[in-house]
CSV table of C-alpha atoms in Angstrom, one decimal:
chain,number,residue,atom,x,y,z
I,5,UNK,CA,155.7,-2.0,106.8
I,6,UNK,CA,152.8,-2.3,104.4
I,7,UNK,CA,151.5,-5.6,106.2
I,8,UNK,CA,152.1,-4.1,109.8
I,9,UNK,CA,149.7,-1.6,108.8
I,10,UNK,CA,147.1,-3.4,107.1
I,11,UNK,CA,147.4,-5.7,110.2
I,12,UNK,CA,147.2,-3.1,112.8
I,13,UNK,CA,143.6,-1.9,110.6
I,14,UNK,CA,142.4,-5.1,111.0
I,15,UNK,CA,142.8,-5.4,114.7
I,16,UNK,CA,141.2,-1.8,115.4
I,17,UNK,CA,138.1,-2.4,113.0
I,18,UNK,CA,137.8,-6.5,115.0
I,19,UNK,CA,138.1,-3.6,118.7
I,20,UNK,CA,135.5,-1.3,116.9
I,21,UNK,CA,132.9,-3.9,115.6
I,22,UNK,CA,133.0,-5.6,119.3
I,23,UNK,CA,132.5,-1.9,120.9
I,24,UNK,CA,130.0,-1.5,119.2
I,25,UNK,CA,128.0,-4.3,120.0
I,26,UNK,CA,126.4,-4.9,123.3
I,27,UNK,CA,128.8,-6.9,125.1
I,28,UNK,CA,126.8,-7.7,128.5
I,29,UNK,CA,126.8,-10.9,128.7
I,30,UNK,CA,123.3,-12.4,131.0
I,31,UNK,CA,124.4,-13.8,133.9
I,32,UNK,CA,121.7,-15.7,136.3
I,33,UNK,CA,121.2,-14.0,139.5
I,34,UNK,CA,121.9,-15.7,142.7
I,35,UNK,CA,118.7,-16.6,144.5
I,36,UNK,CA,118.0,-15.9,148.2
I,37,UNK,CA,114.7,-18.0,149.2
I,38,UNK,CA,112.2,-16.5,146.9
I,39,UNK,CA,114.1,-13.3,146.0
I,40,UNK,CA,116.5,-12.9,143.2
I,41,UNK,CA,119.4,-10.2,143.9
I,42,UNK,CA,120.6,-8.1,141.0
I,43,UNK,CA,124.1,-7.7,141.5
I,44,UNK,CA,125.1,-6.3,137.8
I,45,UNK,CA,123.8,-5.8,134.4
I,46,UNK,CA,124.1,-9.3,133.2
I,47,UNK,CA,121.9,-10.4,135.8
I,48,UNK,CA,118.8,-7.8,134.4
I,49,UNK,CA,119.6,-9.0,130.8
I,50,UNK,CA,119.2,-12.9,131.7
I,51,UNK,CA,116.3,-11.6,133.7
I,52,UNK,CA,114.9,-10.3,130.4
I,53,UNK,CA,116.2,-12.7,128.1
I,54,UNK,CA,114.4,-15.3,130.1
I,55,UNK,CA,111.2,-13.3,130.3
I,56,UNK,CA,109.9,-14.7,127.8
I,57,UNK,CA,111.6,-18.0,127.5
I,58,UNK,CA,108.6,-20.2,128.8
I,59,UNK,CA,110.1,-22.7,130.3
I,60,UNK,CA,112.6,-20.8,132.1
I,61,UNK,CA,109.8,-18.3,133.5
I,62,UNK,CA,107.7,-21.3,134.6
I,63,UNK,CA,110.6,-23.2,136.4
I,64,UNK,CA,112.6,-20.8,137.6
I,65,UNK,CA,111.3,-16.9,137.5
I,66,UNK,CA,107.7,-17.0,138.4
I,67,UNK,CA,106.3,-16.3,141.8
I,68,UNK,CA,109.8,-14.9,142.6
I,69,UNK,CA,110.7,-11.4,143.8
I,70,UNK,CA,113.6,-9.2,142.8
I,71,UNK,CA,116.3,-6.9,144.9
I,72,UNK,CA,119.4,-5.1,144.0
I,73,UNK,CA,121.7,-7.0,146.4
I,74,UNK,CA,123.6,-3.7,147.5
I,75,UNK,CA,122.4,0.2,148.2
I,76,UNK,CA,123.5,2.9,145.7
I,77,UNK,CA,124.3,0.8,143.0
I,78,UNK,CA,124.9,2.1,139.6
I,79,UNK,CA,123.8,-0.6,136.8
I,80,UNK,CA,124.5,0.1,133.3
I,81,UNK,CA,122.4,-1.6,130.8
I,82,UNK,CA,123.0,-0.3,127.8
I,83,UNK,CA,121.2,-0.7,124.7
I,84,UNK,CA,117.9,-2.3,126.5
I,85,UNK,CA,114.8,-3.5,125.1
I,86,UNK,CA,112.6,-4.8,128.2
I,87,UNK,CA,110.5,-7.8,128.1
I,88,UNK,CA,109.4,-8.1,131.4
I,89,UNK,CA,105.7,-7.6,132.5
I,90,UNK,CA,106.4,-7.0,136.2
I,91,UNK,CA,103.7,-8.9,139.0
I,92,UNK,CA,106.0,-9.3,142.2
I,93,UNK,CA,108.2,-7.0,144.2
I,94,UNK,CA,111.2,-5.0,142.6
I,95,UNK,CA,113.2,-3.5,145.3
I,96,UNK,CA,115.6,-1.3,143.6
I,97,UNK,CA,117.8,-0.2,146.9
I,98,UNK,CA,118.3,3.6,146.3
I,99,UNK,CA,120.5,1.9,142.8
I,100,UNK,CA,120.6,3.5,140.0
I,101,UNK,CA,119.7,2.2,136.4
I,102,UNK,CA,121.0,3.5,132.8
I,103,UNK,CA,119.8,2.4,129.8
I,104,UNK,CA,119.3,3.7,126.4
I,105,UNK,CA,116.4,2.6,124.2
I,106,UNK,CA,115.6,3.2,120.5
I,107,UNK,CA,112.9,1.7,118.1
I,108,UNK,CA,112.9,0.6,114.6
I,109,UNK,CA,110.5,-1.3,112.3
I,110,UNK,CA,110.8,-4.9,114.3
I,111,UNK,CA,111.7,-3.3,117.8
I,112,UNK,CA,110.1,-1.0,120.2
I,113,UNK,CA,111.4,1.5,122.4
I,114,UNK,CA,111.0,0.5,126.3
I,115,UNK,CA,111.4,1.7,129.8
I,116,UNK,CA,113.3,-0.4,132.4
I,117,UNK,CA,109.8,-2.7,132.6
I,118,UNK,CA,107.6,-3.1,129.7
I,119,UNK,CA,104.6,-3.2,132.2
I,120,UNK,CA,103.4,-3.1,135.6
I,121,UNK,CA,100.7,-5.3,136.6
I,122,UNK,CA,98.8,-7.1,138.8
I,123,UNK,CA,100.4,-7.3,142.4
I,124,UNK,CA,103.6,-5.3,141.1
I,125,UNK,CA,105.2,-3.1,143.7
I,126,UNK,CA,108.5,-1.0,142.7
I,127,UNK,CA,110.1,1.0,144.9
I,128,UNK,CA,113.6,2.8,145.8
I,129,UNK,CA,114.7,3.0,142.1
I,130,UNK,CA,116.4,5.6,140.6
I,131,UNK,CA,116.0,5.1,136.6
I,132,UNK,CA,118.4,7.4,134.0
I,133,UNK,CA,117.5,7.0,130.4
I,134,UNK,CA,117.5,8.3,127.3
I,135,UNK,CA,114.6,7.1,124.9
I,136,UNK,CA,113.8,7.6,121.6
I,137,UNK,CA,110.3,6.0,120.3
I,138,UNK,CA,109.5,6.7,117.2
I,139,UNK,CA,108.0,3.9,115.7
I,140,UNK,CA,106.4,2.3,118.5
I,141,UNK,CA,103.2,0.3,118.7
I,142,UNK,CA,102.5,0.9,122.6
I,143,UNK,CA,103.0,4.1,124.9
I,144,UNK,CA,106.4,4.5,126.6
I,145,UNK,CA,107.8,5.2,129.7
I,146,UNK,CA,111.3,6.0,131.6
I,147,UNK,CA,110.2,3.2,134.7
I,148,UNK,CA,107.4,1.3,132.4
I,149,UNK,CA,105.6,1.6,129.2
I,150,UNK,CA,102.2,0.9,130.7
I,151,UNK,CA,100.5,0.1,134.1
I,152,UNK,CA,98.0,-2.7,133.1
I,153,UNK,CA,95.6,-5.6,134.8
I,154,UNK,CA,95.3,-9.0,133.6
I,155,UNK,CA,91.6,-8.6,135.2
I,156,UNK,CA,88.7,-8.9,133.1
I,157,UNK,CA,86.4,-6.5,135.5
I,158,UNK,CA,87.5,-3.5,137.6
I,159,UNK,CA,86.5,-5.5,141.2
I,160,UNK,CA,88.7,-7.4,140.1
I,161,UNK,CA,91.8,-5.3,139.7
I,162,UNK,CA,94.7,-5.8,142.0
I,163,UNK,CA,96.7,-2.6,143.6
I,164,UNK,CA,99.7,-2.0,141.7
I,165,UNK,CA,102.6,0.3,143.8
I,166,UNK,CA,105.1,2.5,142.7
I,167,UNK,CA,106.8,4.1,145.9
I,168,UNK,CA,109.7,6.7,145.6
I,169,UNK,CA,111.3,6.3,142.4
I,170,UNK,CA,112.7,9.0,140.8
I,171,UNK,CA,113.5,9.2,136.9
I,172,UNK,CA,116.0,11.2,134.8
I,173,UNK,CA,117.1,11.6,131.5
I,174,UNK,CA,115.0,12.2,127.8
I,175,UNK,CA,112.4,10.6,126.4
I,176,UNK,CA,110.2,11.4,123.0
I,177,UNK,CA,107.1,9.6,121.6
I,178,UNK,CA,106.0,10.1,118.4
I,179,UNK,CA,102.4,7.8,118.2
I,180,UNK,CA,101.6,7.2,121.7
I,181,UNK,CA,101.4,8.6,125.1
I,182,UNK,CA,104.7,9.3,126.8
I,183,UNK,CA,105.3,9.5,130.7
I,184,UNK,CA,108.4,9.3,132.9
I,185,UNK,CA,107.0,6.6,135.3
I,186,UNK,CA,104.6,5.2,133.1
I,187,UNK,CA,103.4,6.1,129.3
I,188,UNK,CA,99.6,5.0,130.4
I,189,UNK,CA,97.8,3.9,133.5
I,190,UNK,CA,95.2,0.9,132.4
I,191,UNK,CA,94.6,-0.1,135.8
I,192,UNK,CA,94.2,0.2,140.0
I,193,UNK,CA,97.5,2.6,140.6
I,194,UNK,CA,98.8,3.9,143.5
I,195,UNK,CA,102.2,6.8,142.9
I,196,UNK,CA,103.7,8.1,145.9
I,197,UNK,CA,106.5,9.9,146.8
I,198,UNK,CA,108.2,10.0,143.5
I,199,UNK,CA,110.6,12.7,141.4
I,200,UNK,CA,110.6,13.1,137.8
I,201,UNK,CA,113.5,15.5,136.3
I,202,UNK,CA,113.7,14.0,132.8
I,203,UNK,CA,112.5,15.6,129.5
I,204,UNK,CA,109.4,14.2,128.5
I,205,UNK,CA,108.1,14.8,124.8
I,206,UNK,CA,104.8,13.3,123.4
I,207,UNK,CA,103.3,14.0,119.6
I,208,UNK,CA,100.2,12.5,121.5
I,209,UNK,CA,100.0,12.9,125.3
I,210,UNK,CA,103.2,14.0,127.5
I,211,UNK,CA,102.9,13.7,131.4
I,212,UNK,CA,105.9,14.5,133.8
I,213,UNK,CA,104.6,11.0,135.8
I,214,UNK,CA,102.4,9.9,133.6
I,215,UNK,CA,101.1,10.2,129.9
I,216,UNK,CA,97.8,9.5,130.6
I,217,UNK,CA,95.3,7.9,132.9
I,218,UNK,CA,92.4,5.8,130.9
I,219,UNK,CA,89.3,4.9,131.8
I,220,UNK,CA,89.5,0.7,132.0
I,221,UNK,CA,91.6,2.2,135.6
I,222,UNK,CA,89.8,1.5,138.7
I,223,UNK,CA,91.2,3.9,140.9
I,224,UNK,CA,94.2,6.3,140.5
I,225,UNK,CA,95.9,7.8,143.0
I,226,UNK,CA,99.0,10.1,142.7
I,227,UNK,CA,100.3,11.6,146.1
I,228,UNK,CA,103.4,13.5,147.6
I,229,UNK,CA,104.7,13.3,143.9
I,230,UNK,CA,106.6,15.9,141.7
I,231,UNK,CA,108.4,17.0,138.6
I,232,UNK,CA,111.0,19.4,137.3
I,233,UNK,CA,111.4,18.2,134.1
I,234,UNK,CA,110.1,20.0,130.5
I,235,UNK,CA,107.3,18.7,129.3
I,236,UNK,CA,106.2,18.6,125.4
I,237,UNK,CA,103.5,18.0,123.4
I,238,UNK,CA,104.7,18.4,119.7
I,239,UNK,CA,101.8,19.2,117.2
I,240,UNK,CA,102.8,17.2,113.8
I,241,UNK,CA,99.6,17.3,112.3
I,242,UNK,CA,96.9,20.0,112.7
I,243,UNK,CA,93.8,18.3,113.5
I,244,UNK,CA,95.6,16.2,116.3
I,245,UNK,CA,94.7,16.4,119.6
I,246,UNK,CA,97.9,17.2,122.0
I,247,UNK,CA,98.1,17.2,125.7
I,248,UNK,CA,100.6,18.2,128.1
I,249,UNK,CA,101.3,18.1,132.2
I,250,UNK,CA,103.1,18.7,134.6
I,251,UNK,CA,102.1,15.6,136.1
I,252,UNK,CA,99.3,13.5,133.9
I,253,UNK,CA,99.2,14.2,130.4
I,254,UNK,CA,95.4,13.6,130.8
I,255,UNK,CA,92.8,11.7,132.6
I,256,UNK,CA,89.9,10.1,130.8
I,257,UNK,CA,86.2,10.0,132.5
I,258,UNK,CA,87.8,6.7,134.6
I,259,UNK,CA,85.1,4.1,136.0
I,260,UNK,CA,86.6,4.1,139.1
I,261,UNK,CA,88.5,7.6,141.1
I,262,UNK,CA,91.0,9.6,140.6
I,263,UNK,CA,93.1,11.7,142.9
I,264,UNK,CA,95.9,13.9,143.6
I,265,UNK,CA,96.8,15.2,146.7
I,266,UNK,CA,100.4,17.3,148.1
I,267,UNK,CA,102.1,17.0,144.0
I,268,UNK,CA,103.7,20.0,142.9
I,269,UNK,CA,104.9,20.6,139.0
I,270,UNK,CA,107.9,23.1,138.7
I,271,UNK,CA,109.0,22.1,135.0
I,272,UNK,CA,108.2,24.1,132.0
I,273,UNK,CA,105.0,23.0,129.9
């Protein structure tokens, strides 16, 4: 009896240890032409895994485009840590993603992209997360951390899209600006036609679409766009400036234009 229950404790703490470790295995996705079709959660975590595996990205990711094969998916990710800087097409096809994302001292808390930039255009994705960023280096978001350009003058600067996406979930920031499409927009942005209902707090900058738009951008534009979530801007120290939106956290002196036209805010500030 004694060794039938010792043996049965070591079975259920072998189960527990492999529950509690991610267990998606990445899986390439197949591809069709120039498109990759996410079918599952392994394919987004080879996705990511090979993000920054230079050969890999070279040879077989860049230049190509990405779709979630099927409409009204629901992918689960997990614990997920993005490393992919986003320049092509992500079609998300009304699917759903869930993630959750925490930092510590050697890893940062991410949204489903780590950045948009140039050329990126996301659209019909629905994005569930809950994030907790306390340690981070950068700003974070539910669909991206930052919108950015690789360009080294604003002519320069390539339109990056973000069509009808709608976010959900929690997400807090303790150093940096905190948004639910993007923490920070750094560059040429357009925003249309998208839905934020998660909880955004910030102990810098909290937007219900975005944290804050900065002044490298050279034009931001933010239409047909709104939010029911709460939005927070926690004071931890006194002499800290705070800011809080319904839709931007704030918007620097930008080089270029900013506009907002038909956006409504109907979450608590």
């Amino acid at each position: 009896m004694k060794k039938l229950l010792l043996c049965n404790l070591f079975v259920w703490l072998l189960l527990a240890n492999v529950m509690s470790q991610n267990t998606i295995t990445p899986v390439m996705p197949p591809l069709n032409g120039s498109t990759y079709l996410i079918e599952n959660a392994g394919n987004m975590h080879w996705l990511n895994e090979n993000w920054i595996n230079a050969d890999v990205y070279e040879s077989s990711i860049k230049g190509k485009s990405f779709r979630v094969s099927q409409e009204n998916m629901n992918i689960d990710l997990g614990e997920w840590h993005s490393n992919i800087n986003l320049a092509t097409k992500f079609e998300g096809n009304n699917s759903t993603f869930t993630f959750t994302s925490s930092s510590d001292n050697a890893t940062s808390a991410t949204g489903l992209f780590l950045t948009l930039t140039d050329c990126a255009q996301v659209q019909d994705v629905h994005v569930v997360a809950d994030i907790y960023a306390s340690t981070n280096t950068t700003p974070v978001g539910i669909l991206c951390n930052r919108i950015v350009s690789s360009k080294s003058t604003l002519t320069e600067q390539i339109e990056i899209q973000v069509y009808d996406v709608i976010t959900d979930g929690y997400i807090h920031s303790s150093p940096f600006e905190a948004g639910a499409i993007a923490g920070t927009s750094e560059a040429y942005t357009d925003i249309r036609r998208c839905f934020n209902k998660a909880t955004v707090e910030s102990c810098r900058a909290a937007g219900g679409i975005v944290g804050a738009v900065l002044q490298k951008t050279r034009n931001f534009t933010l239409s047909s766009t709104g939010n029911i979530g709460i939005v927070k801007a926690i004071c931890t120290k006194y002499d800290q400036q705070l800011d809080a939106g319904g839709l931007l956290g704030y918007i620097e002196e930008v080089d270029g234009m900013a506009s907002i036209s038909e956006c409504y805010n109907r979450g608590t500030i």
